[in-house]
XYZ file of C-alpha atoms in Angstrom:
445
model
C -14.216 363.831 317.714
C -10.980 365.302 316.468
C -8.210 365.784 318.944
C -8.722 369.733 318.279
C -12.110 369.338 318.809
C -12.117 367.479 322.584
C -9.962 370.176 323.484
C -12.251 372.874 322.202
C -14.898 370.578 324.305
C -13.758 371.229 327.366
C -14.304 375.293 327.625
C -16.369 376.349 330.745
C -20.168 376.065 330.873
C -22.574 376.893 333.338
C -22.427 373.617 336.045
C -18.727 373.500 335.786
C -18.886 377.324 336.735
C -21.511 376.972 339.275
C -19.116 373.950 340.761
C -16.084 377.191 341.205
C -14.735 376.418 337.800
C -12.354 373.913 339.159
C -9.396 373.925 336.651
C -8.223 369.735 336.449
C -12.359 369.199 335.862
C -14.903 369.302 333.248
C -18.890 369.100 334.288
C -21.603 369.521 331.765
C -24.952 367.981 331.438
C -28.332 368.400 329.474
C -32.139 367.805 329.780
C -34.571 367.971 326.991
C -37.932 367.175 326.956
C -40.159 366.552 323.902
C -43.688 366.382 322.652
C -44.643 364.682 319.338
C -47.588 363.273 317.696
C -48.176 361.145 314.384
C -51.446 360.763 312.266
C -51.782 358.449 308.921
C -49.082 356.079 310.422
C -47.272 354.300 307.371
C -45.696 351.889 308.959
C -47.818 348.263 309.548
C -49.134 346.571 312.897
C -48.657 349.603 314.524
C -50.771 352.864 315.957
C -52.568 354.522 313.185
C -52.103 357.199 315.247
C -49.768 358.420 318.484
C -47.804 360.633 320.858
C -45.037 360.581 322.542
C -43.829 362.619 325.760
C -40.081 362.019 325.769
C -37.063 362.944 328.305
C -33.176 362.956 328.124
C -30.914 363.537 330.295
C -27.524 363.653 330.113
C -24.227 363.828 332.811
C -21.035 364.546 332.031
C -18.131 364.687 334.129
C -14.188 364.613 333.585
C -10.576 364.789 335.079
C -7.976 366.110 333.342
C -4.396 364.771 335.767
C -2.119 365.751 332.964
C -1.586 362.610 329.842
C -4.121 360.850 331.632
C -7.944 361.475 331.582
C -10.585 359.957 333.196
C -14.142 360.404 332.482
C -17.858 359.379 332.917
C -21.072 359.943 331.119
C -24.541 359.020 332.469
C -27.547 359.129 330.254
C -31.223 358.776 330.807
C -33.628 358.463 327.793
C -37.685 357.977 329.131
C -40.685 358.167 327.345
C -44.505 358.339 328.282
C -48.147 358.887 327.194
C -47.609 356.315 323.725
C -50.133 353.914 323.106
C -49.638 349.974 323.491
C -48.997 349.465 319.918
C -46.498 352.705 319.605
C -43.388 352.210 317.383
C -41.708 353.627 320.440
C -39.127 351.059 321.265
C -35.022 351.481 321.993
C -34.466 354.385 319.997
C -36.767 356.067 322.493
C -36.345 354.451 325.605
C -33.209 353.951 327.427
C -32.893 354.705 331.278
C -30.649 355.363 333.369
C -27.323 354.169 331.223
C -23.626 354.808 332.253
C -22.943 355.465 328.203
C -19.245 356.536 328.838
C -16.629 355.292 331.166
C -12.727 355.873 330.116
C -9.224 356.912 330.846
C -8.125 358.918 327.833
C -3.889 359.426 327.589
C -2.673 362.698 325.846
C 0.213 362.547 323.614
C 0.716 365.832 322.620
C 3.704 365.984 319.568
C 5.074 362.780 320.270
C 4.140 361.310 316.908
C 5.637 365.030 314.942
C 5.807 368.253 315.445
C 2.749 370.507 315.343
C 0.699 367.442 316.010
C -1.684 365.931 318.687
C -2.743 362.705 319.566
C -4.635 360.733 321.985
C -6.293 357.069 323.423
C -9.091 356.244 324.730
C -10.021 353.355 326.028
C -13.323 351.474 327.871
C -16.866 353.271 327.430
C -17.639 355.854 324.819
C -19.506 358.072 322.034
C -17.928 358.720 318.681
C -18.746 360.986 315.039
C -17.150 360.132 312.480
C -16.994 362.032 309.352
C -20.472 362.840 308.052
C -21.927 360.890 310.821
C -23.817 358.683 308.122
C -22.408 355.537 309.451
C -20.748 356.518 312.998
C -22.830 359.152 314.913
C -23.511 359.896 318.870
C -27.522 360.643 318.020
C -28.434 364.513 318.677
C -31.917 364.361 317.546
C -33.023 360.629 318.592
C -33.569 360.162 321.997
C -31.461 357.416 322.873
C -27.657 357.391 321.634
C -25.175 354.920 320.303
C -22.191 354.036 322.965
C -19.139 351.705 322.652
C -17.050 349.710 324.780
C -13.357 349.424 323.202
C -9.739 351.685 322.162
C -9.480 354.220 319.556
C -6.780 356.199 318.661
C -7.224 359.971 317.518
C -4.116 361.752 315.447
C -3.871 365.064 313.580
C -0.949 367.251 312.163
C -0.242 370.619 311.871
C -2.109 370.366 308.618
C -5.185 369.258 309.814
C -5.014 365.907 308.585
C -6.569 363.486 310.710
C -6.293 359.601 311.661
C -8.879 357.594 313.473
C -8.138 353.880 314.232
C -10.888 351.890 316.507
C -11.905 348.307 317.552
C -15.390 348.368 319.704
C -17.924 346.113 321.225
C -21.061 348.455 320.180
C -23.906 348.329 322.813
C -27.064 346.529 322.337
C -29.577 348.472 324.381
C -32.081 346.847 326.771
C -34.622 346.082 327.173
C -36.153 345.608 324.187
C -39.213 343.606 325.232
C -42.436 346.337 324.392
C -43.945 346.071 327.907
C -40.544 346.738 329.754
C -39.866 349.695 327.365
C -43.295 351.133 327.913
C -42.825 351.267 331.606
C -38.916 352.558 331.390
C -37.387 349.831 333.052
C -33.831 350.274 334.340
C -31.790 347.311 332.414
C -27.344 347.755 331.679
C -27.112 347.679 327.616
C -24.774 344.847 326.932
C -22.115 344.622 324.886
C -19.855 341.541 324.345
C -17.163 340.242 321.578
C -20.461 338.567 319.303
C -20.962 342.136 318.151
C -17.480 343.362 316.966
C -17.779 346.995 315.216
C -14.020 348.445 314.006
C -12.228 350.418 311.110
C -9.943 353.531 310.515
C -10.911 356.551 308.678
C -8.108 359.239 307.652
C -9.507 362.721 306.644
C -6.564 364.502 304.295
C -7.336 368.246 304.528
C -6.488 370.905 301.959
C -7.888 368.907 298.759
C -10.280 370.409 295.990
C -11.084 373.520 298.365
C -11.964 371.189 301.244
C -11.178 367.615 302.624
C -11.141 363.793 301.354
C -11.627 361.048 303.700
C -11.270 357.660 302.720
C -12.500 355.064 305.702
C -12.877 351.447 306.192
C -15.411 349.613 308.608
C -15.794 346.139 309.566
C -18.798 344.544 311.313
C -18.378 340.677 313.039
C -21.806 339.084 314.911
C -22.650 336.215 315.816
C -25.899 334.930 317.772
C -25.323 334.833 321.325
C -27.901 333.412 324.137
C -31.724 335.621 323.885
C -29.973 337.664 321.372
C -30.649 336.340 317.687
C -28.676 337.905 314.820
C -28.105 337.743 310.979
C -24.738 336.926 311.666
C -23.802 339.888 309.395
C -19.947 339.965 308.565
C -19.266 343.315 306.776
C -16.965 345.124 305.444
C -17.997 348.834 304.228
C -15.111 351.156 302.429
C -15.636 354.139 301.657
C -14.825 357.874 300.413
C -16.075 361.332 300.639
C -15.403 364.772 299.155
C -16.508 367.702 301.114
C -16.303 371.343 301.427
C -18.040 373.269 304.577
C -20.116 375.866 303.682
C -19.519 379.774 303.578
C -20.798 382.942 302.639
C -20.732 383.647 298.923
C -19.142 380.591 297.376
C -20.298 376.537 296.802
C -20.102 374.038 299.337
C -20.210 370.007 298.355
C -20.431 366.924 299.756
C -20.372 363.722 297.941
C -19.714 360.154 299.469
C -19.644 356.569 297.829
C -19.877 353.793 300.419
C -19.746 349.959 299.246
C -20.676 346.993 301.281
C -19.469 343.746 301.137
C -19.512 340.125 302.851
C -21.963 338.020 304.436
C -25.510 337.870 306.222
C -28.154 335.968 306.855
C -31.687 337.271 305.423
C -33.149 336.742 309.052
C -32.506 336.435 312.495
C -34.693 332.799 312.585
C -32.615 330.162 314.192
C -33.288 327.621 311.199
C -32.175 330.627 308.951
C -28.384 328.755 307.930
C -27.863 330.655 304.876
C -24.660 332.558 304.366
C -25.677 335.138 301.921
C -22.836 337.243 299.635
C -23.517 340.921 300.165
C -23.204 343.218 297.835
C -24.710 347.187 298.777
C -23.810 350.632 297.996
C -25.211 354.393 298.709
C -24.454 357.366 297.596
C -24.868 360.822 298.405
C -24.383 363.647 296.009
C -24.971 367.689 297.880
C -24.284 370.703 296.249
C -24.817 373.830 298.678
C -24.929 377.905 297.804
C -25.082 380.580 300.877
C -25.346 383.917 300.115
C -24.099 386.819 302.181
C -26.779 389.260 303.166
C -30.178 389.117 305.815
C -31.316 385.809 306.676
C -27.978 384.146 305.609
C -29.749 381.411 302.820
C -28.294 378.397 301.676
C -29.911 376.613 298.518
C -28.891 372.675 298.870
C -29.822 370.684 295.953
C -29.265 366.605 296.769
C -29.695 363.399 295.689
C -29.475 359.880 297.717
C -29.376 356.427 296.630
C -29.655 353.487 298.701
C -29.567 350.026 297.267
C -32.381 347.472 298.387
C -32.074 343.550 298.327
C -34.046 341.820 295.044
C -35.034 338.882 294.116
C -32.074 336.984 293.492
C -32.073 334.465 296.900
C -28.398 333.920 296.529
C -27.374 337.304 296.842
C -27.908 339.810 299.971
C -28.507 343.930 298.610
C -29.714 345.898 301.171
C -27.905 348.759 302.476
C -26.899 348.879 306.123
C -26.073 352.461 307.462
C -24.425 350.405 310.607
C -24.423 353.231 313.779
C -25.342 356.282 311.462
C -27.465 359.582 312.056
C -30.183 360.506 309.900
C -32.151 363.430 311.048
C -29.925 366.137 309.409
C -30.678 365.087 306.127
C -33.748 363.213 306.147
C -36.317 364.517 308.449
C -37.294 363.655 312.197
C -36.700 360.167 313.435
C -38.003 359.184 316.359
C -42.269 358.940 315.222
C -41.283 359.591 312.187
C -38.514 358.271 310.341
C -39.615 357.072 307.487
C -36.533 357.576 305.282
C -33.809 355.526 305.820
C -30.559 354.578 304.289
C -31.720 351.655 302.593
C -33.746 350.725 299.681
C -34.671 354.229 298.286
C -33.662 356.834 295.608
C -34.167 360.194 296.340
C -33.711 364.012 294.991
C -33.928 366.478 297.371
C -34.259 370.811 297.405
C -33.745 372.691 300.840
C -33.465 376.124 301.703
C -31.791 377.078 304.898
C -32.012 380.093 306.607
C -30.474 382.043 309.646
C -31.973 385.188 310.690
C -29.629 386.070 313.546
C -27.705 384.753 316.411
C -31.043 383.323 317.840
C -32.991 382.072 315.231
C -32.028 379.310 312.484
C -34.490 377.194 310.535
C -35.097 375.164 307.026
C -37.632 373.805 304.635
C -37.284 370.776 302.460
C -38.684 368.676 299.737
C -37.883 365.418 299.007
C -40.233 362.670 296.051
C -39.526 359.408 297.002
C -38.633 355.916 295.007
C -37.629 352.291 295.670
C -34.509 351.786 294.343
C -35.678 347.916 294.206
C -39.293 347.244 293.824
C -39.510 344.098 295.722
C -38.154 345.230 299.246
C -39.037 347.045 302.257
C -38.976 350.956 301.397
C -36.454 352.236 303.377
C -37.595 352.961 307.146
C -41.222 351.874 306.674
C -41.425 348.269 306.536
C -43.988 348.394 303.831
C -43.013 345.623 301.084
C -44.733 344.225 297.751
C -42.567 341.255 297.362
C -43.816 340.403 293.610
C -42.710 343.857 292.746
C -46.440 344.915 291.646
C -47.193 348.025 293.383
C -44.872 350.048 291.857
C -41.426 351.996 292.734
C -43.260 355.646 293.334
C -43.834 356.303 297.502
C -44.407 359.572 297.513
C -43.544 363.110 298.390
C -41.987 364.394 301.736
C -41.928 368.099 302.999
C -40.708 368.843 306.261
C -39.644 372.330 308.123
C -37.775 372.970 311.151
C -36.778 376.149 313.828
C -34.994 376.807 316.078
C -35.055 379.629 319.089
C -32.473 380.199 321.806
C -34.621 381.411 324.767
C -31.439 382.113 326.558
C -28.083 381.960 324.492
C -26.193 378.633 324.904
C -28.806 377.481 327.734
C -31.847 376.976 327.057
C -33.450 375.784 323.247
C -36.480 375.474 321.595
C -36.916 373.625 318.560
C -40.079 372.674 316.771
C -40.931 371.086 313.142
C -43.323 369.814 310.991
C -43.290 366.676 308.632
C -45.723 365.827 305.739
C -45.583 362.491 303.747
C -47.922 362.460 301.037
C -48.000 358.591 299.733
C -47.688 357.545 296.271
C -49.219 354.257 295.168
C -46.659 351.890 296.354
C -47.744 353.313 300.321
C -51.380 352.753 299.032
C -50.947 349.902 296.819
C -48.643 347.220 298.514
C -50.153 344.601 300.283
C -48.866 345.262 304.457
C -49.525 349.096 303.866
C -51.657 350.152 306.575
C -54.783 352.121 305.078
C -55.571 355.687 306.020
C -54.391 358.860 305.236
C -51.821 361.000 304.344
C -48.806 361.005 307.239
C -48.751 364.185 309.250
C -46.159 364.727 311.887
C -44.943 367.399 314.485
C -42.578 367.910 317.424
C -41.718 370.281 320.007
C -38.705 370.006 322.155
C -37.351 372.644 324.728
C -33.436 371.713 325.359
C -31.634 372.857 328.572
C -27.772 373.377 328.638
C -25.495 373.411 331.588
């Protein structure tokens, strides 16, 4: 979050009014709650078919004593009613976390005039840019937290700095039986898993912004906690312009990865493996002024996936990124990812009034390498003989505030009709086509 944008955070809601509005003090929380089922799983080894009752809960609270801030974020992410062999695991499941825990230190126009600046340091969430590779989660139950110092900047111009170095947390448990019965374990974080990088965001350019970023990823195994030792380094750019009434809106980004990894987590897995990935996302949006407000978003997506060659490491790593906004429901679902897959897209947005907002979408799917996993499924041909085709995905979503800026509802529908490489290849669970809903109510305070 922009310095601009914490301070537009910290406007009154309901709790910190129903508290007497104290002025050094910001309270806010939310609960959702969510049903969702799944039929014609894709994914193998798991429930052909499920649901999922799912809670979160989140508490926010923060004093303001001048430069210095201090503040504290407790979230609680619980799910019931899933089968034994659900897919429900830590991107479900998280209870009872203290996800944020800082002192923040304001400094104003110290670094020029017309600017504003600010650390933070210990516990904390973070977006970055499009939130493809640094996101706090909105739609997924649980949500990415770091332990570690960043440093926000921006000028009068809008031009804005991020610097960071975190120790990402690795949530627990992660053990099926101790997820299923929402056990109470502290995610752990610790200098094996070393996440940092700087991203500067020049405003004013081509009708809208450039950012230009750099991220580096360090891990090593540590004790009950295998890893690929992955060593990355992921640069990056992106051209954007926000969308508004009666004119084009883009948004294209080019993201390279490069390094080292391991192709497993397996302790007698000793191979250093040279990386080499890339995605790319290319969006070109209309609205149109008028009823309904539409927006006609054309897209494409590419993903590179890991071949053949055993010296070599190719898959894609979308490191603590969000993908709901652009690829349909996670959670269930998911079954696009940003790995292995190329992908045009058409979506039609709509906004009927102040209450109502809502899209449809539809998205044919390929491999973008025929021999790996297809991007979130886990289904895999390794000889490369069932094809690059998966299928076709069509999705819809709306939204409804029941009462303005407290309470939510929000409901959509997914359909995945598979192509012959989520019939053909040999771990692809048989059945039908998927089908997939949700209905959440969100509460605001």
């Amino acid at each position: 979050m922009s310095v601009s944008a914490h301070a537009a955070d910290r406007a009154a809601n309901p709790l910190h009014q129903t508290l007497g509005a104290p002025e050094n003090w910001k309270v806010s929380g939310s609960f959702r709650t969510r049903l969702e089922a799944i039929d014609g799983q894709f994914r193998p080894a798991v429930a052909g078919d499920d649901f999922l009752l799912s809670f979160r809960t989140t508490l926010f609270a923060e004093y303001d004593g001048g430069p210095v801030r201090i503040g504290a974020e407790l979230f609680d992410s619980r799910g019931y009613l899933q089968k034994k062999n659900s897919s429900a695991g830590t991107t479900e499941v998280n209870a009872l976390e203290l996800g944020q825990a800082y002192l923040g230190f304001d400094l104003d126009d110290r670094l020029g005039d017309g600017s504003s600046s600010a650390i933070m340091v210990g516990r904390f969430t973070q977006d970055i840019g499009s939130r493809r590779l640094v996101a706090r989660n909105q739609f997924r139950n649980t949500i990415n937290a770091f332990t570690g110092i960043r440093f926000d900047w921006q000028d009068a111009a809008k031009d804005e700095l991020r610097l960071f170095w975190t120790m990402p947390h690795n949530r627990l448990p992660t053990e099926a039986e101790e997820i299923r019965h929402n056990q109470v374990e502290w995610d752990r974080e610790s200098s094996d898993l070393q996440f940092y990088g700087a991203s500067f965001t020049k405003a004013g350019m081509f009708g809208g912004t450039v950012e230009l970023y750099g991220y580096g990823l360090h891990e090593r195994d540590a004790p009950s906690y295998p890893t690929r030792n992955r060593r990355l380094f992921t640069p990056g750019i992106r051209f954007a312009r926000a969308p508004r009434p009666d004119r084009f809106d883009y948004d294209f980004e080019g993201i390279y990865q490069t390094g080292q990894a391991r192709a497993t987590t397996g302790a007698a897995d000793r191979t250093d493996l040279d990386v080499s990935a890339y995605f790319i996302h290319v969006e070109i949006g209309r609205s149109f002024a008028g009823g309904w407000s539409p927006r006609l978003v054309l897209q494409y997506d590419r993903a590179s996936g890991d071949g053949p060659n055993s010296a070599s490491y190719n898959r894609f790593d979308t490191l603590f990124g969000a993908r709901r906004s652009e690829y349909g429901p996670t959670s269930l679902y998911g079954a696009i990812a940003r790995a292995n897959f190329s992908a045009p897209a058409v979506r039609l947005e709509m906004v009927p009034d102040k209450s109502w907002d809502g899209f449809v979408a539809y998205r044919p799917l390929w491999l973008e390498d025929a021999t790996d996993s297809f991007s979130g499924t886990g289904v895999r041909d390794r000889r490369g003989t069932s094809g690059k085709f998966a299928g076709h995905q069509i999705e819809a979503r709306a939204r409804y505030w029941l009462i303005p800026k407290l309470a939510r509802l929000d409901g959509g529908i997914a359909y995945l009709a598979k192509g012959r490489f989520l019939k053909d290849a040999p771990n692809a669970p048989d059945g039908d086509d998927t089908r997939y809903a949700y209905l959440d109510l969100t509460f605001t305070f």
